[in-house]
Amino acid sequence: TMGLCGLTYEFKSASDRERNPWHVTIIVTRPEKGQERCQGSLVSPYFVLTAAHCFHVDDQAPWVTVEVGPRVQRKVDGLFLHPQYNLGGRRDRGVPEFYDYDVALVRLQTAVPPSPTTRPLCLPCTEGASRALRLPPDQSTCDEHRRLLLPEKNLDAFFVSPRGPSELQRRPVHLKLGEQRGPCEADALRAPPYAKVVALEDVVTPRFLCSGGTEPYVDPNACRGDSGGPIVVTWGKRYFQVGVISWGVLDVCRQPRAPAFARDFHINVFEVLPWLRGQLQDEDLGFL
Ligand SMILES: CO[C@H]1CCN(Cc2c(C)cc(C)c3[nH]ccc23)[C@H](CO)C1
């Protein structure tokens, strides 16, 4: 069974890592091609969940390290991209980059034991999440988790951005799950590279959650460098992963006033559960 997922230390003097103990940074160093960074979340002692687009099809595990703390880098022995992820899959429809199923799991060579600064984030539809939601066994179903964690309205969530060498900053966003979902998704075609796209459905699929914009509040935007990080929702004092940061309309990081159509899109964890279940079957997470 899973230890206590999504648990944090939040007393006044707690460090950023004690407040966000699931947060990791993924570093890909390609021979003669420099370095690429993404974010990710610890979801079990051996596995990190991130975005598939952080990797190229010919990337190899030895080129990847996972920073689980300042100056603490772990080696990787496996990269598992979602089988339906295909960045070039809709070029024929004027979609230069197609982010559907943009998720990947990275397996660490050695387990990261739970500690005040390293602890997995709760994946929905697991026994650990049911315990963290304090649900009785008869109400511990995946549908109940989805009803509680992803209600069809504007939903408070957050992602975490590294600020400097050992600082992590929580950025609050609102997932547009109610009647604002349509307008949020429609702004996808404001992305310059999608100017020739004919139908919104060619870019935005049911796998995505949408955030950003100025209504009802001004949301911060996720930068390219935030790719792969978790979209987190809180239930009581526990934390759950409902999304993986995938792509955004404009790369307007750190700009104080991004345009209202600068939306960000995240893969909905509930929409890739069969793949997660398959890849994490030996992690004793107790998928429902
Ligand atoms: C096909 O291009 C469109 C989709 C990808 N966008 C890049 C991008 C990625 C890849 C990932 C994250 C997290 C981003 N946050 C903001 C932009 C952005 C470009 C815009 O730059 C437009």
Short mmCIF file of N, CA, C and O in Angstrom, two decimals, residues 89-143:
data_model
loop_
_atom_site.label_atom_id
_atom_site.label_comp_id
_atom_site.label_asym_id
_atom_site.label_seq_id
_atom_site.Cartn_x
_atom_site.Cartn_y
_atom_site.Cartn_z
N GLY A 89 1.87 14.07 -35.39
CA GLY A 89 0.77 13.25 -35.89
C GLY A 89 -0.31 13.97 -36.69
O GLY A 89 -1.08 13.32 -37.39
N ARG A 90 -0.40 15.30 -36.60
CA ARG A 90 -1.47 15.99 -37.33
C ARG A 90 -0.92 17.11 -38.22
O ARG A 90 -1.61 18.08 -38.52
N ARG A 91 0.34 16.94 -38.66
CA ARG A 91 0.93 17.94 -39.56
C ARG A 91 0.07 18.08 -40.81
O ARG A 91 -0.11 19.16 -41.34
N ASP A 92 -0.53 16.95 -41.22
CA ASP A 92 -1.37 16.98 -42.44
C ASP A 92 -2.60 17.87 -42.25
O ASP A 92 -3.26 18.24 -43.21
N ARG A 93 -2.92 18.23 -40.99
CA ARG A 93 -4.08 19.10 -40.75
C ARG A 93 -3.64 20.50 -40.32
O ARG A 93 -4.35 21.23 -39.64
N GLY A 94 -2.37 20.84 -40.65
CA GLY A 94 -1.88 22.18 -40.32
C GLY A 94 -1.56 22.36 -38.85
O GLY A 94 -1.48 23.49 -38.36
N VAL A 95 -1.34 21.23 -38.15
CA VAL A 95 -0.98 21.29 -36.72
C VAL A 95 0.50 20.93 -36.59
O VAL A 95 0.85 19.73 -36.59
N PRO A 96 1.41 21.91 -36.53
CA PRO A 96 2.85 21.61 -36.52
C PRO A 96 3.27 20.78 -35.32
O PRO A 96 4.13 19.91 -35.41
N GLU A 97 2.64 21.04 -34.16
CA GLU A 97 2.95 20.26 -32.95
C GLU A 97 1.63 19.88 -32.29
O GLU A 97 0.83 20.76 -31.96
N PHE A 98 1.40 18.59 -32.12
CA PHE A 98 0.15 18.05 -31.58
C PHE A 98 0.45 17.43 -30.22
O PHE A 98 1.24 16.48 -30.15
N TYR A 99 -0.15 17.97 -29.15
CA TYR A 99 0.26 17.60 -27.78
C TYR A 99 -0.65 16.59 -27.10
O TYR A 99 -0.60 16.41 -25.89
N ASP A 100 -1.53 15.94 -27.85
CA ASP A 100 -2.42 14.96 -27.22
C ASP A 100 -1.59 13.86 -26.54
O ASP A 100 -0.52 13.47 -27.04
N TYR A 101 -2.07 13.38 -25.37
CA TYR A 101 -1.37 12.33 -24.61
C TYR A 101 0.08 12.71 -24.28
O TYR A 101 0.97 11.85 -24.26
N ASP A 102 0.32 13.99 -24.00
CA ASP A 102 1.66 14.49 -23.71
C ASP A 102 2.09 14.18 -22.28
O ASP A 102 2.22 15.08 -21.43
N VAL A 103 2.27 12.89 -21.98
CA VAL A 103 2.70 12.46 -20.64
C VAL A 103 3.78 11.38 -20.76
O VAL A 103 3.81 10.64 -21.75
N ALA A 104 4.66 11.34 -19.76
CA ALA A 104 5.72 10.32 -19.73
C ALA A 104 6.03 9.98 -18.28
O ALA A 104 5.81 10.79 -17.37
N LEU A 105 6.52 8.77 -18.06
CA LEU A 105 7.00 8.35 -16.74
C LEU A 105 8.49 8.09 -16.85
O LEU A 105 8.96 7.50 -17.82
N VAL A 106 9.22 8.56 -15.83
CA VAL A 106 10.67 8.38 -15.75
C VAL A 106 10.95 7.47 -14.55
O VAL A 106 10.45 7.74 -13.45
N ARG A 107 11.66 6.36 -14.79
CA ARG A 107 11.96 5.45 -13.68
C ARG A 107 13.36 5.74 -13.14
O ARG A 107 14.32 5.79 -13.92
N LEU A 108 13.45 5.94 -11.82
CA LEU A 108 14.74 6.24 -11.20
C LEU A 108 15.50 4.95 -10.94
O LEU A 108 14.90 3.90 -10.71
N GLN A 109 16.83 5.02 -10.97
CA GLN A 109 17.65 3.82 -10.74
C GLN A 109 17.52 3.36 -9.29
O GLN A 109 17.48 2.17 -8.99
N THR A 110 17.40 4.35 -8.36
CA THR A 110 17.22 3.97 -6.95
C THR A 110 15.99 4.69 -6.41
O THR A 110 15.70 5.82 -6.82
N ALA A 111 15.29 4.01 -5.50
CA ALA A 111 14.05 4.59 -4.95
C ALA A 111 14.37 5.82 -4.11
O ALA A 111 15.43 5.90 -3.48
N VAL A 112 13.43 6.75 -4.11
CA VAL A 112 13.53 7.93 -3.25
C VAL A 112 12.60 7.68 -2.06
O VAL A 112 11.37 7.69 -2.21
N PRO A 113 13.16 7.38 -0.88
CA PRO A 113 12.28 7.07 0.27
C PRO A 113 11.54 8.32 0.73
O PRO A 113 12.06 9.43 0.58
N PRO A 114 10.31 8.16 1.25
CA PRO A 114 9.59 9.33 1.77
C PRO A 114 10.40 10.00 2.87
O PRO A 114 11.01 9.32 3.72
N SER A 115 10.43 11.35 2.84
CA SER A 115 11.15 12.12 3.87
C SER A 115 10.46 13.48 3.94
O SER A 115 9.59 13.77 3.09
N PRO A 116 10.80 14.34 4.87
CA PRO A 116 10.15 15.66 4.92
C PRO A 116 10.31 16.45 3.63
O PRO A 116 9.47 17.27 3.29
N THR A 117 11.38 16.15 2.85
CA THR A 117 11.58 16.93 1.61
C THR A 117 11.33 16.12 0.34
O THR A 117 11.44 16.65 -0.77
N THR A 118 11.04 14.83 0.50
CA THR A 118 10.74 14.03 -0.71
C THR A 118 9.57 13.11 -0.39
O THR A 118 9.66 12.24 0.49
N ARG A 119 8.46 13.31 -1.09
CA ARG A 119 7.26 12.49 -0.83
C ARG A 119 6.37 12.55 -2.06
O ARG A 119 6.23 13.62 -2.65
N PRO A 120 5.78 11.43 -2.47
CA PRO A 120 4.95 11.44 -3.68
C PRO A 120 3.69 12.29 -3.54
O PRO A 120 3.17 12.46 -2.43
N LEU A 121 3.24 12.80 -4.66
CA LEU A 121 1.97 13.53 -4.77
C LEU A 121 0.89 12.45 -4.97
O LEU A 121 1.18 11.39 -5.57
N CYS A 122 -0.33 12.66 -4.46
CA CYS A 122 -1.37 11.64 -4.59
C CYS A 122 -1.89 11.56 -6.02
O CYS A 122 -2.33 12.57 -6.57
N LEU A 123 -1.81 10.37 -6.60
CA LEU A 123 -2.45 10.15 -7.91
C LEU A 123 -3.91 9.78 -7.66
O LEU A 123 -4.17 8.91 -6.81
N PRO A 124 -4.87 10.39 -8.34
CA PRO A 124 -6.27 10.01 -8.18
C PRO A 124 -6.46 8.53 -8.51
O PRO A 124 -5.66 7.91 -9.21
N CYS A 125 -7.53 7.99 -7.96
CA CYS A 125 -7.93 6.59 -8.25
C CYS A 125 -6.92 5.58 -7.72
O CYS A 125 -6.72 4.51 -8.32
N THR A 126 -6.25 5.95 -6.63
CA THR A 126 -5.40 5.00 -5.91
C THR A 126 -5.87 4.92 -4.45
O THR A 126 -6.58 5.81 -3.97
N GLU A 127 -5.45 3.84 -3.77
CA GLU A 127 -5.83 3.69 -2.36
C GLU A 127 -5.28 4.86 -1.53
O GLU A 127 -5.96 5.38 -0.65
N GLY A 128 -4.05 5.29 -1.87
CA GLY A 128 -3.45 6.40 -1.13
C GLY A 128 -4.30 7.65 -1.23
O GLY A 128 -4.52 8.36 -0.25
N ALA A 129 -4.85 7.90 -2.45
CA ALA A 129 -5.71 9.08 -2.64
C ALA A 129 -7.01 8.93 -1.85
O ALA A 129 -7.48 9.89 -1.23
N SER A 130 -7.55 7.71 -1.84
CA SER A 130 -8.80 7.50 -1.07
C SER A 130 -8.58 7.79 0.40
O SER A 130 -9.39 8.46 1.04
N ARG A 131 -7.43 7.32 0.92
CA ARG A 131 -7.12 7.60 2.33
C ARG A 131 -6.95 9.10 2.54
O ARG A 131 -7.49 9.68 3.49
N ALA A 132 -6.25 9.76 1.63
CA ALA A 132 -6.00 11.21 1.77
C ALA A 132 -7.31 12.00 1.67
O ALA A 132 -7.46 13.06 2.28
N LEU A 133 -8.29 11.44 0.89
CA LEU A 133 -9.60 12.10 0.78
C LEU A 133 -10.50 11.72 1.95
O LEU A 133 -11.62 12.23 2.08
N ARG A 134 -10.01 10.80 2.78
CA ARG A 134 -10.76 10.31 3.96
C ARG A 134 -12.10 9.72 3.55
O ARG A 134 -13.14 9.98 4.17
N LEU A 135 -12.06 8.93 2.45
CA LEU A 135 -13.30 8.29 1.95
C LEU A 135 -13.44 6.91 2.59
O LEU A 135 -12.47 6.17 2.68
N PRO A 136 -14.67 6.55 2.98
CA PRO A 136 -14.89 5.16 3.45
C PRO A 136 -14.77 4.20 2.27
O PRO A 136 -15.00 4.59 1.12
N PRO A 137 -14.40 2.95 2.50
CA PRO A 137 -14.16 1.99 1.40
C PRO A 137 -15.29 1.92 0.37
O PRO A 137 -15.04 1.85 -0.82
N ASP A 138 -16.57 2.04 0.81
CA ASP A 138 -17.65 1.88 -0.17
C ASP A 138 -17.75 3.09 -1.09
O ASP A 138 -18.33 3.04 -2.15
N GLN A 139 -17.18 4.24 -0.69
CA GLN A 139 -17.23 5.43 -1.58
C GLN A 139 -15.89 5.63 -2.28
O GLN A 139 -15.64 6.67 -2.88
N SER A 140 -14.98 4.65 -2.16
CA SER A 140 -13.66 4.81 -2.76
C SER A 140 -13.67 4.30 -4.18
O SER A 140 -13.16 3.22 -4.49
N THR A 141 -14.30 5.11 -5.07
CA THR A 141 -14.30 4.73 -6.50
C THR A 141 -13.63 5.86 -7.28
O THR A 141 -13.57 7.01 -6.82
N CYS A 142 -13.18 5.52 -8.48
CA CYS A 142 -12.51 6.50 -9.33
C CYS A 142 -13.48 7.61 -9.72
O CYS A 142 -13.13 8.80 -9.74
N ASP A 143 -14.74 7.23 -9.96
CA ASP A 143 -15.76 8.25 -10.29
C ASP A 143 -15.93 9.23 -9.13
O ASP A 143 -16.06 10.45 -9.35
#
